[in-house]
PDB file of N, CA and C in Angstrom:
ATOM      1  N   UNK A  14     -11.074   4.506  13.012  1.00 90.00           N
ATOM      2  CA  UNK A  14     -10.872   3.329  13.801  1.00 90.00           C
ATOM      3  C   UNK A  14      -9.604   2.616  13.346  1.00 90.00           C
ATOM      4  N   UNK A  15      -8.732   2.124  14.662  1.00 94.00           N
ATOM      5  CA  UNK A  15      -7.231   1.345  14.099  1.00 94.00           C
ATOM      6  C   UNK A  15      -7.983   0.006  13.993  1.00 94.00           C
ATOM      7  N   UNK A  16      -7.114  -0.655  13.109  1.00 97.00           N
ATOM      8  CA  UNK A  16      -6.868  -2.183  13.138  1.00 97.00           C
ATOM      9  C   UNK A  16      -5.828  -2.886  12.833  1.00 97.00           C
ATOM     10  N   UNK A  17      -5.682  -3.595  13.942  1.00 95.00           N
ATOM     11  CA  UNK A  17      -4.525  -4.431  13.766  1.00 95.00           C
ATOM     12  C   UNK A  17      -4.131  -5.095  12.444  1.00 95.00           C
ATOM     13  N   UNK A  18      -3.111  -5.089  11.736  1.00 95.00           N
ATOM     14  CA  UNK A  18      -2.779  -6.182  10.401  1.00 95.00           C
ATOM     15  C   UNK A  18      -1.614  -6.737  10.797  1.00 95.00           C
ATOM     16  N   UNK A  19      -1.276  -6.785  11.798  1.00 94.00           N
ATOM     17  CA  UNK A  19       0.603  -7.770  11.247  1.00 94.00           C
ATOM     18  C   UNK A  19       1.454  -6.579  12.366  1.00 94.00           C
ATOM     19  N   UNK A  20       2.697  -7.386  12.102  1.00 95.00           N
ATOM     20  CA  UNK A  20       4.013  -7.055  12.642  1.00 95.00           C
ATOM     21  C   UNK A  20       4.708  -6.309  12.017  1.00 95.00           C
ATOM     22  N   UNK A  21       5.358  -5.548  12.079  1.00 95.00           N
ATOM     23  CA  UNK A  21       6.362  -4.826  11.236  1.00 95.00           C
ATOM     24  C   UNK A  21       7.689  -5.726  10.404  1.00 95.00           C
ATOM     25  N   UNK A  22       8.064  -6.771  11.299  1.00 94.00           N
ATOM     26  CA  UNK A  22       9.157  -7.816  11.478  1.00 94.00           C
ATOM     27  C   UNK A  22       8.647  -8.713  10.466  1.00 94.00           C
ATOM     28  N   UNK A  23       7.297  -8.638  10.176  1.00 93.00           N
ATOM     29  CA  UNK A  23       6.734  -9.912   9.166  1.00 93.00           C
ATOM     30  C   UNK A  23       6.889  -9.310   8.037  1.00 93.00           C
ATOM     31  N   UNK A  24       6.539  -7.930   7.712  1.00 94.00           N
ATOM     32  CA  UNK A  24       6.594  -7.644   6.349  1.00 94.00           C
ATOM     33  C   UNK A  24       7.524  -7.307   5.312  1.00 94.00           C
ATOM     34  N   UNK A  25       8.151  -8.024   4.498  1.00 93.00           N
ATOM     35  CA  UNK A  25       9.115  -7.992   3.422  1.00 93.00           C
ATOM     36  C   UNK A  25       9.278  -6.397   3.379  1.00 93.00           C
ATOM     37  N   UNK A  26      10.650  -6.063   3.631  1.00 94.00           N
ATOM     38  CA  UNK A  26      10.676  -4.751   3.037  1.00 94.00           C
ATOM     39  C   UNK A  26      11.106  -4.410   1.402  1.00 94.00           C
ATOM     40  N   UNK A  27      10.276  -3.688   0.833  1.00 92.00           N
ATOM     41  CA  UNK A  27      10.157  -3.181  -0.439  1.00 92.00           C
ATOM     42  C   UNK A  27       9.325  -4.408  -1.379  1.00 92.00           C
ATOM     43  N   UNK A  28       8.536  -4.948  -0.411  1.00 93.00           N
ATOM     44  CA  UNK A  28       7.362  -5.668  -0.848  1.00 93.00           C
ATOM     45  C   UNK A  28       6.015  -5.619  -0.965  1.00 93.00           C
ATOM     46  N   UNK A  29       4.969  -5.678  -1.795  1.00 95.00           N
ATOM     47  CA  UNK A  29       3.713  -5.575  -0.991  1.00 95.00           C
ATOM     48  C   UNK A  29       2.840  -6.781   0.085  1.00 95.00           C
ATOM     49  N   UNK A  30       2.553  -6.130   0.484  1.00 96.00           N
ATOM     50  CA  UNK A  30       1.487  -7.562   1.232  1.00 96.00           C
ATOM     51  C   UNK A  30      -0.413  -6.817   1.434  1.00 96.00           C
ATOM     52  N   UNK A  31      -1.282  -7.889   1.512  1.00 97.00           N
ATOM     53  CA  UNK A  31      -2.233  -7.386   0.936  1.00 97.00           C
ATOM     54  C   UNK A  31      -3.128  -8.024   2.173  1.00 97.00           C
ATOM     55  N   UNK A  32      -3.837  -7.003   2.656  1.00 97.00           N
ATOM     56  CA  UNK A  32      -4.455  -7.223   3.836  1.00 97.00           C
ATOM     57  C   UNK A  32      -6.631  -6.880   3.546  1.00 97.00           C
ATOM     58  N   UNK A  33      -7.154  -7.424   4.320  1.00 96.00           N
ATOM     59  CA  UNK A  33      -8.802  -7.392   3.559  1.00 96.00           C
ATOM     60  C   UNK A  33      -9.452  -6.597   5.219  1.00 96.00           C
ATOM     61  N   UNK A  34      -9.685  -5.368   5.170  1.00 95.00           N
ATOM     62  CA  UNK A  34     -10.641  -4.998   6.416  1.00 95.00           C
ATOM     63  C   UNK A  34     -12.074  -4.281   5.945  1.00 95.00           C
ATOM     64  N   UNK A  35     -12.617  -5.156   6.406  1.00 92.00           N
ATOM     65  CA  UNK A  35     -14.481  -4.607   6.370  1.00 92.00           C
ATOM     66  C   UNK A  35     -14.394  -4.611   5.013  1.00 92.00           C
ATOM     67  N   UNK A  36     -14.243  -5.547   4.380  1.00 94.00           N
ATOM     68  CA  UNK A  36     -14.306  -6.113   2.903  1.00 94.00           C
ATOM     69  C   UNK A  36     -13.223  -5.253   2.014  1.00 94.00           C
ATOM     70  N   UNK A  37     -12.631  -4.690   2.189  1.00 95.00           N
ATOM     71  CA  UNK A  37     -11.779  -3.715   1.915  1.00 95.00           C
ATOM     72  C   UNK A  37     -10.125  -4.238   1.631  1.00 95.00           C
ATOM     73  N   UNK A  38      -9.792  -4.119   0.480  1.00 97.00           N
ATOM     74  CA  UNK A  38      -8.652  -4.564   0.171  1.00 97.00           C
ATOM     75  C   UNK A  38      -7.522  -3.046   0.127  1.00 97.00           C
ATOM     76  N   UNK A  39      -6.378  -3.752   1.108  1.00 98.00           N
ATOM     77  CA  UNK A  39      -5.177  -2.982   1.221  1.00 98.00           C
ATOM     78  C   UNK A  39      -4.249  -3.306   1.300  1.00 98.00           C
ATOM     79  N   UNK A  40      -3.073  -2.428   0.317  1.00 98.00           N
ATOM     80  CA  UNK A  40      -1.885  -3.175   0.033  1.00 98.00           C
ATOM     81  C   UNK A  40      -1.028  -1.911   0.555  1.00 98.00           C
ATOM     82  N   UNK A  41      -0.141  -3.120   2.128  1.00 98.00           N
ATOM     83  CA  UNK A  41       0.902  -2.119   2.672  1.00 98.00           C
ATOM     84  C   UNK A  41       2.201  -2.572   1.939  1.00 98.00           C
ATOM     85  N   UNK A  42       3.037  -1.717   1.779  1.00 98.00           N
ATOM     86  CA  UNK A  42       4.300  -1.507   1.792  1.00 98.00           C
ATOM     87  C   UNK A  42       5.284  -1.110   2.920  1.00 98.00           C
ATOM     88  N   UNK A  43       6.362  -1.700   2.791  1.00 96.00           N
ATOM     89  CA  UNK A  43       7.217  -1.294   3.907  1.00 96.00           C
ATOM     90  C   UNK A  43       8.313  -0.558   2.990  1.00 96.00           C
ATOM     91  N   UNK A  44       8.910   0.569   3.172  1.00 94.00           N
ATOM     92  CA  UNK A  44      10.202   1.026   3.304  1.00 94.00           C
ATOM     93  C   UNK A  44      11.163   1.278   4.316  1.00 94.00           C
ATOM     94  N   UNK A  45      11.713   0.430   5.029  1.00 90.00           N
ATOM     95  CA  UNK A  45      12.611   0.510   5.828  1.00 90.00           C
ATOM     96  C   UNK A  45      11.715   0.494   7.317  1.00 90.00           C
ATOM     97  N   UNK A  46      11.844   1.814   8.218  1.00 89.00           N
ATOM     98  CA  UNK A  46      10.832   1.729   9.127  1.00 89.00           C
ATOM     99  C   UNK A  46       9.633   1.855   8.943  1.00 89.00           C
ATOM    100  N   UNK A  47       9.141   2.427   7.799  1.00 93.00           N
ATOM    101  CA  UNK A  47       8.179   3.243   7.214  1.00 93.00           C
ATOM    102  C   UNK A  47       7.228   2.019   6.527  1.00 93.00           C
ATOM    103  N   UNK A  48       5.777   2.001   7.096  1.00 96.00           N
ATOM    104  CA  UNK A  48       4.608   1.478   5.734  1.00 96.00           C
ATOM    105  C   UNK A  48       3.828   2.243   5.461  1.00 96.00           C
ATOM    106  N   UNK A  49       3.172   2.494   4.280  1.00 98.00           N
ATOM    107  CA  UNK A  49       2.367   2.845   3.740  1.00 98.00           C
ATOM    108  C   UNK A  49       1.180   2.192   3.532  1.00 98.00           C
ATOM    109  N   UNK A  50       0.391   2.580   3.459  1.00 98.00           N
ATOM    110  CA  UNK A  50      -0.816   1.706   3.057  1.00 98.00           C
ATOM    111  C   UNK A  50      -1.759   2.312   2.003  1.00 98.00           C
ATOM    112  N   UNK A  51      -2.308   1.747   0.726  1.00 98.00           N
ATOM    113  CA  UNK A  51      -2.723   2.379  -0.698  1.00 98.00           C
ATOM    114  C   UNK A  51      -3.876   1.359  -0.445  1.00 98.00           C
ATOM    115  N   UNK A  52      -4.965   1.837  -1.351  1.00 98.00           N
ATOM    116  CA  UNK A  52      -6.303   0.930  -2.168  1.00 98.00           C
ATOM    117  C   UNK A  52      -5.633   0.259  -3.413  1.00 98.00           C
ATOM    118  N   UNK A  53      -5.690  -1.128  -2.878  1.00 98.00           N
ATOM    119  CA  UNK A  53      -5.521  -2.107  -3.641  1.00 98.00           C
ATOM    120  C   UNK A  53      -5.080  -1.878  -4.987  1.00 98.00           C
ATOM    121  N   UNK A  54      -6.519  -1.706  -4.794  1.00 97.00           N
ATOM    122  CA  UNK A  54      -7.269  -1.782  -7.027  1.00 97.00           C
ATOM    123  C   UNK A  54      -6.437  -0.824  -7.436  1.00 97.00           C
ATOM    124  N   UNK A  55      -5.650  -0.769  -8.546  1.00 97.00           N
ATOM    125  CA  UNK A  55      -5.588   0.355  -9.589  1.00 97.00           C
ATOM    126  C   UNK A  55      -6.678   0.614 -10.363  1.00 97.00           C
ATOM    127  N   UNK A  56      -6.872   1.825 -10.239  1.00 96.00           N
ATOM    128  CA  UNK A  56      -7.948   2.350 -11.160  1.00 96.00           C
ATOM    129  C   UNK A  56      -7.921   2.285 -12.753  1.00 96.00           C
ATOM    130  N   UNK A  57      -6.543   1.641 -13.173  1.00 93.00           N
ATOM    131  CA  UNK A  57      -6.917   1.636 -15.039  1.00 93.00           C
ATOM    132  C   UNK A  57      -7.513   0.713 -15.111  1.00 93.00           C
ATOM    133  N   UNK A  58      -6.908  -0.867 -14.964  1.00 90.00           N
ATOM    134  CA  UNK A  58      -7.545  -2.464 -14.989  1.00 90.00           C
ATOM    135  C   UNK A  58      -8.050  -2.852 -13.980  1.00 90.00           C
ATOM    136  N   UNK A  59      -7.581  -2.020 -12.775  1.00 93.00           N
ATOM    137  CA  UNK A  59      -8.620  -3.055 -11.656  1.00 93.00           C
ATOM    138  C   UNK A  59      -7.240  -4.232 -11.003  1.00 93.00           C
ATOM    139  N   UNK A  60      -6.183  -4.295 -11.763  1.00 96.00           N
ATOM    140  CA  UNK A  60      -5.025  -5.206 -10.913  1.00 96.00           C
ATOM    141  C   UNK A  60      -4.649  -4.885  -9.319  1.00 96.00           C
ATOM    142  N   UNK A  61      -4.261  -5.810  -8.500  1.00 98.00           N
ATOM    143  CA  UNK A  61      -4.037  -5.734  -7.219  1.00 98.00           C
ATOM    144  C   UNK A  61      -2.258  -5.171  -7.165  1.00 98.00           C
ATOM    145  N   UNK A  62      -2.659  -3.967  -6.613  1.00 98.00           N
ATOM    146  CA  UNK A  62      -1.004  -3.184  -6.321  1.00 98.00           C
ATOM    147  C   UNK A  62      -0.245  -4.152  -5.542  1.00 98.00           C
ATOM    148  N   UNK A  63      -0.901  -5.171  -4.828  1.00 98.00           N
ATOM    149  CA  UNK A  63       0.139  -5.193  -3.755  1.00 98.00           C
ATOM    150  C   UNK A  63       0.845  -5.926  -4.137  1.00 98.00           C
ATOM    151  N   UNK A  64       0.708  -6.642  -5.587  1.00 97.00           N
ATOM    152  CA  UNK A  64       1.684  -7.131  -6.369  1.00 97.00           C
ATOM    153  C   UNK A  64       1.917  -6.771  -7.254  1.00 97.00           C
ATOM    154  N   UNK A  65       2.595  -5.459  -7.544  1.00 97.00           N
ATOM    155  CA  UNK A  65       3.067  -4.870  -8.362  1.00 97.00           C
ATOM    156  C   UNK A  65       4.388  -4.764  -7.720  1.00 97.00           C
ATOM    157  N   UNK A  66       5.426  -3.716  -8.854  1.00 97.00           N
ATOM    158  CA  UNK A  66       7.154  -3.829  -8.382  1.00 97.00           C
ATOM    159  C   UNK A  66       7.058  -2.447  -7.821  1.00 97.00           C
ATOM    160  N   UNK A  67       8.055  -2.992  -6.883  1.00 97.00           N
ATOM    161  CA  UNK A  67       8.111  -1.576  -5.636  1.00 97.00           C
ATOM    162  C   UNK A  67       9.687  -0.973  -5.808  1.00 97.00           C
ATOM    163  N   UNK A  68       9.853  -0.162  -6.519  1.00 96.00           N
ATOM    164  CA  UNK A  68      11.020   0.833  -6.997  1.00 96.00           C
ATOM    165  C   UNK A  68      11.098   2.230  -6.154  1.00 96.00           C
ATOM    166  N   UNK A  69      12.014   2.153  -5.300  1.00 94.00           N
ATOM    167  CA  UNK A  69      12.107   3.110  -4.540  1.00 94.00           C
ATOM    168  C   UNK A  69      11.238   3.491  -3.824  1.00 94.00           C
ATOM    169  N   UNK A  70      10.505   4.799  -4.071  1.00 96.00           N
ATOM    170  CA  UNK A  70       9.215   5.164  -3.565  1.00 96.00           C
ATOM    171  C   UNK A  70       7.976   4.840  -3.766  1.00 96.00           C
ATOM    172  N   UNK A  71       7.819   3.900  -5.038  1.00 97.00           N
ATOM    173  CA  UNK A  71       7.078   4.187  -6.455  1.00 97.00           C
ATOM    174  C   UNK A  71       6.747   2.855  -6.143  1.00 97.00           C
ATOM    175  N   UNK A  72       5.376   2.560  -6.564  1.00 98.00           N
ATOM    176  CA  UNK A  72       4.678   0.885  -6.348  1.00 98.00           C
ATOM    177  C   UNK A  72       4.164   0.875  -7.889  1.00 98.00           C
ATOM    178  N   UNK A  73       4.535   0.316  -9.043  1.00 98.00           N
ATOM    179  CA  UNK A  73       4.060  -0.116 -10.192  1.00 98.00           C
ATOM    180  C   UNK A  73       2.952  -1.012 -10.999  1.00 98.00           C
ATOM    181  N   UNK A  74       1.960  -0.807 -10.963  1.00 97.00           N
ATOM    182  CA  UNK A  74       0.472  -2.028 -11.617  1.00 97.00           C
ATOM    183  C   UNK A  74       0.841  -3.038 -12.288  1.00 97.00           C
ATOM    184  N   UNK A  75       1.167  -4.275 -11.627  1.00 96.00           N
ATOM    185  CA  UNK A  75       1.449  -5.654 -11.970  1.00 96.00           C
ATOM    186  C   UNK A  75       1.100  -5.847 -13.891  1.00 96.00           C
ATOM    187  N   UNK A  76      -0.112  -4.942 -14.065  1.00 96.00           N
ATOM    188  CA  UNK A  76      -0.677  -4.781 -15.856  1.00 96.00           C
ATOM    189  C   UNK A  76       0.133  -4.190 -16.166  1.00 96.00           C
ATOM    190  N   UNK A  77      -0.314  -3.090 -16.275  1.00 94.00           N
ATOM    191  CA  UNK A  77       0.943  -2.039 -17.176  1.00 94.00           C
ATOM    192  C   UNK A  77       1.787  -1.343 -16.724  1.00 94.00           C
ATOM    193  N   UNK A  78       1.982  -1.187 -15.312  1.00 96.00           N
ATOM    194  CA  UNK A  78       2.933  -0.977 -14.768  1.00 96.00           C
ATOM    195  C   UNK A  78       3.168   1.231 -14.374  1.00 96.00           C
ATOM    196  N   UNK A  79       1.440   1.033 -14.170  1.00 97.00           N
ATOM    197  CA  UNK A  79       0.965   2.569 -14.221  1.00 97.00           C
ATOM    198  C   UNK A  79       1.989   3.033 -12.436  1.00 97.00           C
ATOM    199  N   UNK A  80       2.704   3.923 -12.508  1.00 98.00           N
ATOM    200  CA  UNK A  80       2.974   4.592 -10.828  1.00 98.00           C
ATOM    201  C   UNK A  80       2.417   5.104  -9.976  1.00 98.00           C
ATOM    202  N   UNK A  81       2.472   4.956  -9.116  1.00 98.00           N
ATOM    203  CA  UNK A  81       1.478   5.146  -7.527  1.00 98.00           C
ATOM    204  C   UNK A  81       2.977   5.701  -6.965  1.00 98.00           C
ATOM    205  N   UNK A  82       2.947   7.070  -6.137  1.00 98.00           N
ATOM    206  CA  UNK A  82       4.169   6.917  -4.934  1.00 98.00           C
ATOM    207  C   UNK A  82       3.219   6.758  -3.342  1.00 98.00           C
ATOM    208  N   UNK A  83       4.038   6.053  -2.998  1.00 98.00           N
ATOM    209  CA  UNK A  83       3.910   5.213  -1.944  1.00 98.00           C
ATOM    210  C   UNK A  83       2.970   5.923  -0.918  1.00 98.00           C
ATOM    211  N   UNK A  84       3.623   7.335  -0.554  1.00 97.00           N
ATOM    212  CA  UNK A  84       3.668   7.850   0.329  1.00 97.00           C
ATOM    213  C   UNK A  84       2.304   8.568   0.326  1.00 97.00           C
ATOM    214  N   UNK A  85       1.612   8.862  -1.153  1.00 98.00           N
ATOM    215  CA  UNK A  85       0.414  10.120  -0.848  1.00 98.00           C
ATOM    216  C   UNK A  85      -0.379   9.098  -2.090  1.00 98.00           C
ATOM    217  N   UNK A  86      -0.400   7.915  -3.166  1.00 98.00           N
ATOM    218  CA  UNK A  86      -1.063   7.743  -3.716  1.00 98.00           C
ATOM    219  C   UNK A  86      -1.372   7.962  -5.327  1.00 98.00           C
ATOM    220  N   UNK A  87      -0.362   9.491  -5.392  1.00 98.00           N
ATOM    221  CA  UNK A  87      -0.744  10.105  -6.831  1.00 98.00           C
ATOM    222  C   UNK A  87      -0.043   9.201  -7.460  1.00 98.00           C
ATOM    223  N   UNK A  88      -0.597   9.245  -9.047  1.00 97.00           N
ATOM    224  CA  UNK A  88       0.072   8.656 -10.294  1.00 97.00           C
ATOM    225  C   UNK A  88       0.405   9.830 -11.336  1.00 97.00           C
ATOM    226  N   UNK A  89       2.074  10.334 -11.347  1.00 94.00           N
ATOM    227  CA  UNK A  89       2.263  11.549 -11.735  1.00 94.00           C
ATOM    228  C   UNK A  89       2.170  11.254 -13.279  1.00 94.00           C
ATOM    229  N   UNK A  90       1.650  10.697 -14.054  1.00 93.00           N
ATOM    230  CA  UNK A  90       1.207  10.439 -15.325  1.00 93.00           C
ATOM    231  C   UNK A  90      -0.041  10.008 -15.605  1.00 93.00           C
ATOM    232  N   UNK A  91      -0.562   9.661 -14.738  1.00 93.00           N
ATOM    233  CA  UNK A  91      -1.988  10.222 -14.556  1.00 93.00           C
ATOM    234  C   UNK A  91      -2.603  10.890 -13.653  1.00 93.00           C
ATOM    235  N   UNK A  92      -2.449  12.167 -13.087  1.00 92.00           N
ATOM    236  CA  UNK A  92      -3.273  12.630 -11.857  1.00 92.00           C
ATOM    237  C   UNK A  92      -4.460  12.182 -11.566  1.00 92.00           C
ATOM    238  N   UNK A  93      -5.433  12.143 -12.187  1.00 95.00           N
ATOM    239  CA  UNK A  93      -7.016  11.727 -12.085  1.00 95.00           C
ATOM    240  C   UNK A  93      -7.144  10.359 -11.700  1.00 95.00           C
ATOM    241  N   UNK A  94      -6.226   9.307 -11.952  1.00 95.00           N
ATOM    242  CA  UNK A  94      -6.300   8.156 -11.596  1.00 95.00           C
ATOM    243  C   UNK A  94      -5.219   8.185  -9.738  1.00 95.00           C
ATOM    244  N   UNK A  95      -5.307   9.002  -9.660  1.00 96.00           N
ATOM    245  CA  UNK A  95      -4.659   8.684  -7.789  1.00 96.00           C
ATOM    246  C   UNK A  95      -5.618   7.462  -7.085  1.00 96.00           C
ATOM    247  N   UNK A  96      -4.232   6.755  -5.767  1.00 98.00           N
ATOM    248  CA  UNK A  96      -5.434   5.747  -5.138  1.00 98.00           C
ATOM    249  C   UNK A  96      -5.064   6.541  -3.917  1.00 98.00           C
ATOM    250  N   UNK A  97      -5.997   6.287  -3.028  1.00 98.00           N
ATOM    251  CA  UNK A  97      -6.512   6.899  -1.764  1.00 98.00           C
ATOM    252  C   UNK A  97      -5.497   6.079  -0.636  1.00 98.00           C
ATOM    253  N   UNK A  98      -4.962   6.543   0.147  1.00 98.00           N
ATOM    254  CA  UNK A  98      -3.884   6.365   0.742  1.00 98.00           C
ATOM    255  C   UNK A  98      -4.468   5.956   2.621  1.00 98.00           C
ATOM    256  N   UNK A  99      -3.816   5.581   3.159  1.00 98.00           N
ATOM    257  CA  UNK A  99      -4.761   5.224   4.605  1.00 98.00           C
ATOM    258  C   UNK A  99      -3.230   5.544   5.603  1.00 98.00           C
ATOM    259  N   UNK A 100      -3.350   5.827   7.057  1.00 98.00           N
ATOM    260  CA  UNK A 100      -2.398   6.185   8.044  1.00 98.00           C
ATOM    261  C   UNK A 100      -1.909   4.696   8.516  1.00 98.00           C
ATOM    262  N   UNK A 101      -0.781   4.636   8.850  1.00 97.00           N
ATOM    263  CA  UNK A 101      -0.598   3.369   9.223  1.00 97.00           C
ATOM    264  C   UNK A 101       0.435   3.939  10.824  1.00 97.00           C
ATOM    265  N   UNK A 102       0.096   3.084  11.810  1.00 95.00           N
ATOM    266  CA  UNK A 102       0.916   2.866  12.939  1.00 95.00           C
ATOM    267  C   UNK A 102       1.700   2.335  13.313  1.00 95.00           C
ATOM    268  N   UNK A 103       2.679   1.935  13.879  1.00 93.00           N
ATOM    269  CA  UNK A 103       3.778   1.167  14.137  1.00 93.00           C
ATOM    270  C   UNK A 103       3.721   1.319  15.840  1.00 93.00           C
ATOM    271  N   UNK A 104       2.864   0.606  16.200  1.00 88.00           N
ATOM    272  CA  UNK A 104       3.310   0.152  17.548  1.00 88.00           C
ATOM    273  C   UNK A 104       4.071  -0.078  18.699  1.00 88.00           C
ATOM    274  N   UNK A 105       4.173  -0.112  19.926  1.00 84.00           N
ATOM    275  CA  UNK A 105       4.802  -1.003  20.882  1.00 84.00           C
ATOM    276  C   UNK A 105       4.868  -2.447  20.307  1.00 84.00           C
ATOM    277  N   UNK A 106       6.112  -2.706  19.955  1.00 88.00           N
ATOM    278  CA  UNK A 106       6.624  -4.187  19.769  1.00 88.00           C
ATOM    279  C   UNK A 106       6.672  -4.175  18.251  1.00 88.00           C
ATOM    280  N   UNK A 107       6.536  -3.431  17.664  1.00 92.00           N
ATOM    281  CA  UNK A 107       6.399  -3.362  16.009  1.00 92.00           C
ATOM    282  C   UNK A 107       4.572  -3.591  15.516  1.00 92.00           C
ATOM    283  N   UNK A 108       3.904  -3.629  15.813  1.00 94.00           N
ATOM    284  CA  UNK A 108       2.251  -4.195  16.020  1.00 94.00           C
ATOM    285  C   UNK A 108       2.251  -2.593  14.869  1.00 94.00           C
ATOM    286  N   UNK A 109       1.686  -3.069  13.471  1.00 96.00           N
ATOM    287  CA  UNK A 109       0.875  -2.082  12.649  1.00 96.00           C
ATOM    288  C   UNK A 109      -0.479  -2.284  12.700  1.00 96.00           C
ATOM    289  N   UNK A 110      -1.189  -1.203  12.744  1.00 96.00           N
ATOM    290  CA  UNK A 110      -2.250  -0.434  12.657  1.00 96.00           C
ATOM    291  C   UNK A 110      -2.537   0.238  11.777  1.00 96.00           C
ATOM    292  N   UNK A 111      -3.640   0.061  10.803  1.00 96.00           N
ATOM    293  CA  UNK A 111      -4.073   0.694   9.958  1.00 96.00           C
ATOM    294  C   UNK A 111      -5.374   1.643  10.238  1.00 96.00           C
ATOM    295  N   UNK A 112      -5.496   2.950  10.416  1.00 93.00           N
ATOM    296  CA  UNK A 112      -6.367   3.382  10.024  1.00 93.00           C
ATOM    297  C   UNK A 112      -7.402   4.122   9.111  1.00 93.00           C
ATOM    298  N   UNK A 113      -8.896   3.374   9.568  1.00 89.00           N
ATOM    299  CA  UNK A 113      -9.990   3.433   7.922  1.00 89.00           C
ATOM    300  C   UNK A 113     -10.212   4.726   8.695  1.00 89.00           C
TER     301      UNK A 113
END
């Protein structure tokens, strides 16, 4: 199922912004035309990605600063700790869509 979160035009590029569906916390990123959308939580502490530093591809854990890439989730220094990644849409008029 899609759901609407926002504009494309609203979201800071190479920022996170942090959106809540069906209790569910998600932190999109924009790169250029491109968002991504990751599970929040990092799995070491539990900190919210979507404020962590966004370096290139790479979204960093506001704690310790563990790597996520953007695009699929993995943390290539920790494999086992990957976050689960979601499809995102880009609309008529810029209108993103996330789908759970």
């Amino acid at each position: 199922m899609r759901h609407r979160v926002g504009r494309l035009q609203d979201l800071p590029d190479g920022h996170g912004w942090l959106v809540e569906i069906e209790g569910q916390e998600i932190a999109l990123f924009r790169r250029g035309e491109r968002v991504h959308a990751l599970d929040n939580v990092c799995p070491h502490r539990g900190a919210a990605l979507a404020f962590g530093d966004v370096r290139g591809e790479v979204v960093y854990c506001p704690l310790h600063a563990w790597p996520f890439q953007l695009a699929t989730g993995a943390c290539p220094e920790f494999p086992e700790a990957s976050v689960r990644t979601f499809p995102v849409h880009v609309g008529e008029g810029g209108d993103l869509e996330l789908e759970l």
